[in-house]
PDB file of C-alpha atoms in Angstrom:
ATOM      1  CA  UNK A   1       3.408  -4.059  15.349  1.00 37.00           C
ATOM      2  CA  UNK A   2       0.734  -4.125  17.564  1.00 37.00           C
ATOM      3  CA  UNK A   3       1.115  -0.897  19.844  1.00 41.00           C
ATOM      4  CA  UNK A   4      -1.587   2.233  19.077  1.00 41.00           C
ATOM      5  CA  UNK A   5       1.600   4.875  18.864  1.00 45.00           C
ATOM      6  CA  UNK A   6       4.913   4.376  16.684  1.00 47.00           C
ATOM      7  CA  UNK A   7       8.222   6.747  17.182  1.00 46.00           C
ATOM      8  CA  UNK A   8       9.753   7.752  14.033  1.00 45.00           C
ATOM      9  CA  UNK A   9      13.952   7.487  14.224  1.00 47.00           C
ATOM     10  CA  UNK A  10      13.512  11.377  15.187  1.00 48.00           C
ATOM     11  CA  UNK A  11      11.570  10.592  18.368  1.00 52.00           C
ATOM     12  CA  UNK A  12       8.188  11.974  17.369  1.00 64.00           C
ATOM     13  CA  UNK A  13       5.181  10.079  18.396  1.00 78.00           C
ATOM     14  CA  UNK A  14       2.378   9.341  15.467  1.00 90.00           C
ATOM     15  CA  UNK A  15      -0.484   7.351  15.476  1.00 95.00           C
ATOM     16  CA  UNK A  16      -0.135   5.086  12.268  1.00 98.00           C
ATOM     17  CA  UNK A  17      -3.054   5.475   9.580  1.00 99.00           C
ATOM     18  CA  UNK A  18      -5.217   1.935   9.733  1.00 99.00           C
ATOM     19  CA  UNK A  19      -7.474   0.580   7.435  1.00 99.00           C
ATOM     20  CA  UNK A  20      -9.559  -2.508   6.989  1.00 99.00           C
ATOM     21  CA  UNK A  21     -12.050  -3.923   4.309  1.00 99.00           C
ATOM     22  CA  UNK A  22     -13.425  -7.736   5.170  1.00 99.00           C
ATOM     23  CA  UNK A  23     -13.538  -9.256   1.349  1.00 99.00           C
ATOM     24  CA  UNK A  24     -15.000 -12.044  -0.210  1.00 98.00           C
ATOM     25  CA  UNK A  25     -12.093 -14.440  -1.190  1.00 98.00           C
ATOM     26  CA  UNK A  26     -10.443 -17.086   0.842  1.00 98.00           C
ATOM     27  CA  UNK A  27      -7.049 -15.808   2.602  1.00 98.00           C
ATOM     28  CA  UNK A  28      -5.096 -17.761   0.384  1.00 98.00           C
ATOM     29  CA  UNK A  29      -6.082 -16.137  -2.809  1.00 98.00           C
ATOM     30  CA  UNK A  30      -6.680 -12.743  -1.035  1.00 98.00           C
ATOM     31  CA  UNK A  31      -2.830 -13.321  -0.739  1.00 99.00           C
ATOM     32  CA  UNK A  32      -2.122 -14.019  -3.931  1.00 98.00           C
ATOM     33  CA  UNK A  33      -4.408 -11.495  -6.091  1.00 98.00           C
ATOM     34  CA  UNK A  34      -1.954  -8.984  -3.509  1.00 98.00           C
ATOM     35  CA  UNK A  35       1.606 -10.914  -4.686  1.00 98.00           C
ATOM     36  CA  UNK A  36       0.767 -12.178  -8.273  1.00 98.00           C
ATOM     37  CA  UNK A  37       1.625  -9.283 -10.779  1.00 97.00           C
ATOM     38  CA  UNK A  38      -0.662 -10.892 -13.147  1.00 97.00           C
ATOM     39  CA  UNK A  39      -3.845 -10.385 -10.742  1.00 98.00           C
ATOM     40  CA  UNK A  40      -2.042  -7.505  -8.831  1.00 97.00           C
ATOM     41  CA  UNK A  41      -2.775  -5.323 -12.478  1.00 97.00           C
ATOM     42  CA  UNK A  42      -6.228  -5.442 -12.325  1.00 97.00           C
ATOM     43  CA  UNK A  43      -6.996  -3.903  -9.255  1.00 97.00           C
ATOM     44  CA  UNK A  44      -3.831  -2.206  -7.773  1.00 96.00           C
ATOM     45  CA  UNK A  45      -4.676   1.999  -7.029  1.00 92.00           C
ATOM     46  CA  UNK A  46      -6.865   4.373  -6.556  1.00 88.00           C
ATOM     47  CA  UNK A  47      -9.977   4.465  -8.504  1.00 88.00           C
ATOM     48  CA  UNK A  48      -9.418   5.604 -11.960  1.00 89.00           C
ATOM     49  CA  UNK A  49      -5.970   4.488 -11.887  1.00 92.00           C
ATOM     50  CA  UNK A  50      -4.685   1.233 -14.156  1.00 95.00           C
ATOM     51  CA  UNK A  51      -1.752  -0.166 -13.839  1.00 97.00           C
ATOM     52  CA  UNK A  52       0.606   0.589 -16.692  1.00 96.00           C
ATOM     53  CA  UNK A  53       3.932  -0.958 -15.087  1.00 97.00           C
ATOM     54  CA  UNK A  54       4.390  -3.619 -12.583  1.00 98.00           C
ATOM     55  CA  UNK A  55       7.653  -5.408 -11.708  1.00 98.00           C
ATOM     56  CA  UNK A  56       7.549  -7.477  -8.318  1.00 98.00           C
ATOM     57  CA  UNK A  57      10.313  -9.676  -6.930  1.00 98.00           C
ATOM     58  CA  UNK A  58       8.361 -10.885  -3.839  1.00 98.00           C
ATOM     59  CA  UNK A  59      10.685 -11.845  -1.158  1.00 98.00           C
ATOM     60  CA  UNK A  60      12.315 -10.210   1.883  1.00 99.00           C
ATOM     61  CA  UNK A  61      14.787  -7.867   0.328  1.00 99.00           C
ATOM     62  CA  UNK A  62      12.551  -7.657  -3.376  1.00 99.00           C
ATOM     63  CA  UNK A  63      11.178  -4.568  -4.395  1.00 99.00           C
ATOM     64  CA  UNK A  64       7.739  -4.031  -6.232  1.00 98.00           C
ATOM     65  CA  UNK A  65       8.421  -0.793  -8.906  1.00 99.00           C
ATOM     66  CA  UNK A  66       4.971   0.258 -10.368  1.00 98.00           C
ATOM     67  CA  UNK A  67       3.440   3.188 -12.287  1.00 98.00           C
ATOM     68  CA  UNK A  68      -0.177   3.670 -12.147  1.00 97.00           C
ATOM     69  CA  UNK A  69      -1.974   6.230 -15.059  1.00 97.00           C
ATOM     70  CA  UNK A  70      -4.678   8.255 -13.617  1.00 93.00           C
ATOM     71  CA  UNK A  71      -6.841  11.203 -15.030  1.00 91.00           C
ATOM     72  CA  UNK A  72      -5.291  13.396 -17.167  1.00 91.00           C
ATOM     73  CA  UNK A  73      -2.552  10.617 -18.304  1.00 91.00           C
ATOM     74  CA  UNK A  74      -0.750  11.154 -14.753  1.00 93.00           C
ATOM     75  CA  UNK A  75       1.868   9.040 -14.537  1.00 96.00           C
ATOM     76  CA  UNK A  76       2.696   7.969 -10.412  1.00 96.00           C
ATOM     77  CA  UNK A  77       5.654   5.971 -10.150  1.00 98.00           C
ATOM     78  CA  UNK A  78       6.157   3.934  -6.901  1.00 98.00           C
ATOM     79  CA  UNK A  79       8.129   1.050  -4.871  1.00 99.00           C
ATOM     80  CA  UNK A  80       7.733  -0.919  -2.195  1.00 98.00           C
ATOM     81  CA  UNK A  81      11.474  -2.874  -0.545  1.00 99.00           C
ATOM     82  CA  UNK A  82       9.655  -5.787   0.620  1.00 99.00           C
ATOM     83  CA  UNK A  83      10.930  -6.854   4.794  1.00 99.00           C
ATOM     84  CA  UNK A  84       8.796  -9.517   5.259  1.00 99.00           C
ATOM     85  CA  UNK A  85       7.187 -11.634   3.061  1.00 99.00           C
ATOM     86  CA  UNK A  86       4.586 -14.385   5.291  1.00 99.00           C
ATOM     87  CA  UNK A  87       2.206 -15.924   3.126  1.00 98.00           C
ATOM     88  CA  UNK A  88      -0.623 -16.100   3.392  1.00 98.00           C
ATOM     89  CA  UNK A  89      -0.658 -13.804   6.471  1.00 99.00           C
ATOM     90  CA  UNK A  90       1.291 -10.830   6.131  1.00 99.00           C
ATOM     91  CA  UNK A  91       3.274  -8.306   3.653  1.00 99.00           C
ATOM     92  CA  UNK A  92       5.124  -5.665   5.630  1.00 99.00           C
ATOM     93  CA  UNK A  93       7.300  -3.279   3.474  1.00 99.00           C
ATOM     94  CA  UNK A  94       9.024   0.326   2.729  1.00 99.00           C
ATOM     95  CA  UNK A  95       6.646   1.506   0.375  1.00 98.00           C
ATOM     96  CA  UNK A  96       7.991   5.176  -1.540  1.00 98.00           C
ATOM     97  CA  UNK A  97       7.340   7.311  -4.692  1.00 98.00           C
ATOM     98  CA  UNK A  98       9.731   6.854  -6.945  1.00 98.00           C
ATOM     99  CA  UNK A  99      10.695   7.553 -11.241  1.00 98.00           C
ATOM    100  CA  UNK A 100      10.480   5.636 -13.924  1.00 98.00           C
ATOM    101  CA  UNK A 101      13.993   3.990 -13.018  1.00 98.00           C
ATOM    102  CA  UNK A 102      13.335   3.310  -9.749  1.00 98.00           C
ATOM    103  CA  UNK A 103      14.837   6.172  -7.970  1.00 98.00           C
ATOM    104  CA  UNK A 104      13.137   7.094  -4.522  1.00 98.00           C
ATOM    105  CA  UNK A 105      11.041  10.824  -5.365  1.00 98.00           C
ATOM    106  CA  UNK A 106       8.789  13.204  -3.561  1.00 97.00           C
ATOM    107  CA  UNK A 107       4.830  12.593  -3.720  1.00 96.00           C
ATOM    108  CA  UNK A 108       4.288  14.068  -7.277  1.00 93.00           C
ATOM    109  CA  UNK A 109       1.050  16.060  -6.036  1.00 91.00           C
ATOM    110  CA  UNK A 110       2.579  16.843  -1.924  1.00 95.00           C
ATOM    111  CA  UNK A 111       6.534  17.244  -1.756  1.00 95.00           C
ATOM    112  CA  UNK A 112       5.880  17.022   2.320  1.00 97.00           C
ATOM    113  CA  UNK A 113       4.600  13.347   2.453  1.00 98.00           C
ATOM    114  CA  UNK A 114       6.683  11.050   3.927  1.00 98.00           C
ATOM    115  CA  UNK A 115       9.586   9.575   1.407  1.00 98.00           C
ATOM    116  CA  UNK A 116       9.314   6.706   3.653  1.00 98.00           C
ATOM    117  CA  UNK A 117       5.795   4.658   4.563  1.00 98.00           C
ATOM    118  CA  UNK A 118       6.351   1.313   6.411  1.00 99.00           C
ATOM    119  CA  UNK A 119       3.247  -0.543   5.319  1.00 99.00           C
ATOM    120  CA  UNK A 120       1.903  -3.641   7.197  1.00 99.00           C
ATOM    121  CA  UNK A 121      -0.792  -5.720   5.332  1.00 99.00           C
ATOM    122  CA  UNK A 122      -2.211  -8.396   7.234  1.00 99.00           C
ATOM    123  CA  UNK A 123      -4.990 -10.850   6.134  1.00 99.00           C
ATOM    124  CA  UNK A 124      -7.394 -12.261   8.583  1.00 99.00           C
ATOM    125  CA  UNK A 125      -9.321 -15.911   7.819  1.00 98.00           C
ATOM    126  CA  UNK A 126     -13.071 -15.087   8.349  1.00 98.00           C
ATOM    127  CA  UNK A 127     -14.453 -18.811   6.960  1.00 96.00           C
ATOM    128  CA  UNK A 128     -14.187 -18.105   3.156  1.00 96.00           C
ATOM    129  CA  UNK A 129     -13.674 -14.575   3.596  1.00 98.00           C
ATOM    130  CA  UNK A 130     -10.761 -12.075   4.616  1.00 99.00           C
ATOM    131  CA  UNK A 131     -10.094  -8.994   6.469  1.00 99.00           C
ATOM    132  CA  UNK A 132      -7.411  -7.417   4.642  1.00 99.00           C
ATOM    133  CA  UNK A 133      -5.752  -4.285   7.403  1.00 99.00           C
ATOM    134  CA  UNK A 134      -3.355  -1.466   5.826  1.00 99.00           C
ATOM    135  CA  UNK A 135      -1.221  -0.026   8.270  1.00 99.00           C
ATOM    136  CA  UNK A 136       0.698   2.876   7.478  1.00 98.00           C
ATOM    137  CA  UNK A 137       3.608   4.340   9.561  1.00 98.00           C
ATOM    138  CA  UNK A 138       6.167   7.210   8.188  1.00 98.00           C
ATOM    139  CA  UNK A 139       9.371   6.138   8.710  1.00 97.00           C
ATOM    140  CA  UNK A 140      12.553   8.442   9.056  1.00 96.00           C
ATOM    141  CA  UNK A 141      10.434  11.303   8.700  1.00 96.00           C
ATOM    142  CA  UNK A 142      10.693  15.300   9.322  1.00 96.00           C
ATOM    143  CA  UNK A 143       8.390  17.183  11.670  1.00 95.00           C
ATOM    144  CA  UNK A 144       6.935  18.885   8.538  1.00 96.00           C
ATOM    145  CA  UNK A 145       6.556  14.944   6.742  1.00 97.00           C
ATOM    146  CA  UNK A 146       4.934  14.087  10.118  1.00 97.00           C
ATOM    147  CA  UNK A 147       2.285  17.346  10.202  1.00 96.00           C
ATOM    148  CA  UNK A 148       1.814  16.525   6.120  1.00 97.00           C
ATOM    149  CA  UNK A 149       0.674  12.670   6.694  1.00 98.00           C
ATOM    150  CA  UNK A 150      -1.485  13.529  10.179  1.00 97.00           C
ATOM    151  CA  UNK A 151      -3.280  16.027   7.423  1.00 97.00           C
ATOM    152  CA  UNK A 152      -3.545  13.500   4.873  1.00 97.00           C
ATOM    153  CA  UNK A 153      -5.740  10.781   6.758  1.00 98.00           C
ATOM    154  CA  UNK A 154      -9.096  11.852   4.878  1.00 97.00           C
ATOM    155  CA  UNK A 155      -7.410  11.292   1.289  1.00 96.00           C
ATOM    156  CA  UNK A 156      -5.685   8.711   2.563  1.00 97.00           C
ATOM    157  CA  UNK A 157      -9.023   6.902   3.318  1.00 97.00           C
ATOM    158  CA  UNK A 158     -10.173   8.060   0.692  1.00 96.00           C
ATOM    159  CA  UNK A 159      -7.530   6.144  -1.833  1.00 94.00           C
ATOM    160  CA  UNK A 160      -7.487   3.332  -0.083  1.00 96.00           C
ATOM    161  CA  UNK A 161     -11.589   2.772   0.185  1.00 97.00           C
ATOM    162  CA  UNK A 162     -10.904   3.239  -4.023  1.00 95.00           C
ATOM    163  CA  UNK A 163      -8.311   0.797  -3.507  1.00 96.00           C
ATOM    164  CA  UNK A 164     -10.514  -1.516  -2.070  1.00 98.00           C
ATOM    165  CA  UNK A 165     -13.466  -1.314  -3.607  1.00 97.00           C
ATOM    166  CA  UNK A 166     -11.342  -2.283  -7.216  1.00 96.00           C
ATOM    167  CA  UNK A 167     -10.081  -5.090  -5.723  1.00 98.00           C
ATOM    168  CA  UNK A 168     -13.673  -6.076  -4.586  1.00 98.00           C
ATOM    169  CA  UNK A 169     -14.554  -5.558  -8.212  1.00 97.00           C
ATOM    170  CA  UNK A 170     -12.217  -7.437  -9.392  1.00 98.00           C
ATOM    171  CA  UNK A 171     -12.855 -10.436  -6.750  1.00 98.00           C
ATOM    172  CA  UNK A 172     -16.392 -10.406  -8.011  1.00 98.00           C
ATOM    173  CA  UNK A 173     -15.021 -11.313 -11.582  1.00 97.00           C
ATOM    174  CA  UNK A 174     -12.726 -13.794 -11.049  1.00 95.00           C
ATOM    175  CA  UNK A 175     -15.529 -16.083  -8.904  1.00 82.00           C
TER     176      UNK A 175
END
């Protein structure tokens, strides 16, 4: 995955959403507080988000089903179908809304997101430290899916630098 512009399966060009945050951890817990449910909890989402529900069978072919509580009592279901599972380099895998039982949904707040993210986390040694990279790609996704996520790169760098800055929190306790 290293050219600047993907092709969906319907032939549209899109540059993928990219993100990076260097951390203070070592890459092999940086890996771990990403794969262990039981550190995954306490920083996983947005800002104001927790964790309520976290399932993860971590291996190529596992899924990760999750429901994070926001604001409001918001309940956002999701699930990742893990592809490739490289530790402690690289997660890449199908990341979708879904219910409660698992079942792939619409974006709760924007029915035209992508059903379909392929998400590529990759985690740089830096000496004691780690540059964790997002990349997200839609996959199998409509013209309209396509013009929804191209529109979305401000939130989404928004949720993600909330993302980040929880598990930087959360880094900062467990030294």
């Amino acid at each position: 995955m290293t050219q600047n512009n993907r092709t969906t399966q319907k032939t549209q060009r899109i540059e993928p959403f990219v993100i990076s945050r260097v951390l203070d951890a070592p890459r092999d817990l940086m890996f771990k507080v990403w794969t262990d449910p039981k550190r995954l909890k306490n920083w996983w989402g947005p800002k104001g988000f927790t964790v309520t529900t976290l399932k993860v069978d971590l291996r190529p072919g596992g899924t990760m089903h999750y429901c994070l509580q926001g604001p409001n009592n918001l309940e956002i279901w999701g699930k990742f179908f893990y592809r490739e599972v490289s530790p402690p380099e690289r997660l890449v895998c199908v990341n979708c809304f879904s219910d409660k039982e698992g079942n792939i949904t619409r974006h709760p707040l924007s029915p035209g997101w992508p059903r379909e993210m392929l998400t590529t986390i990759t985690f740089k040694d830096l000496k004691g430290k780690t540059e964790v990279c997002i990349e997200w790609l839609p996959i199998n996704a409509s013209a309209e899916e396509i013009q929804t996520f191209d529109s979305g790169r401000a939130s989404m760098t928004g949720g993600w630098t909330g993302t980040f800055d929880q598990l930087a929190e959360y880094l900062a306790k467990i030294k």
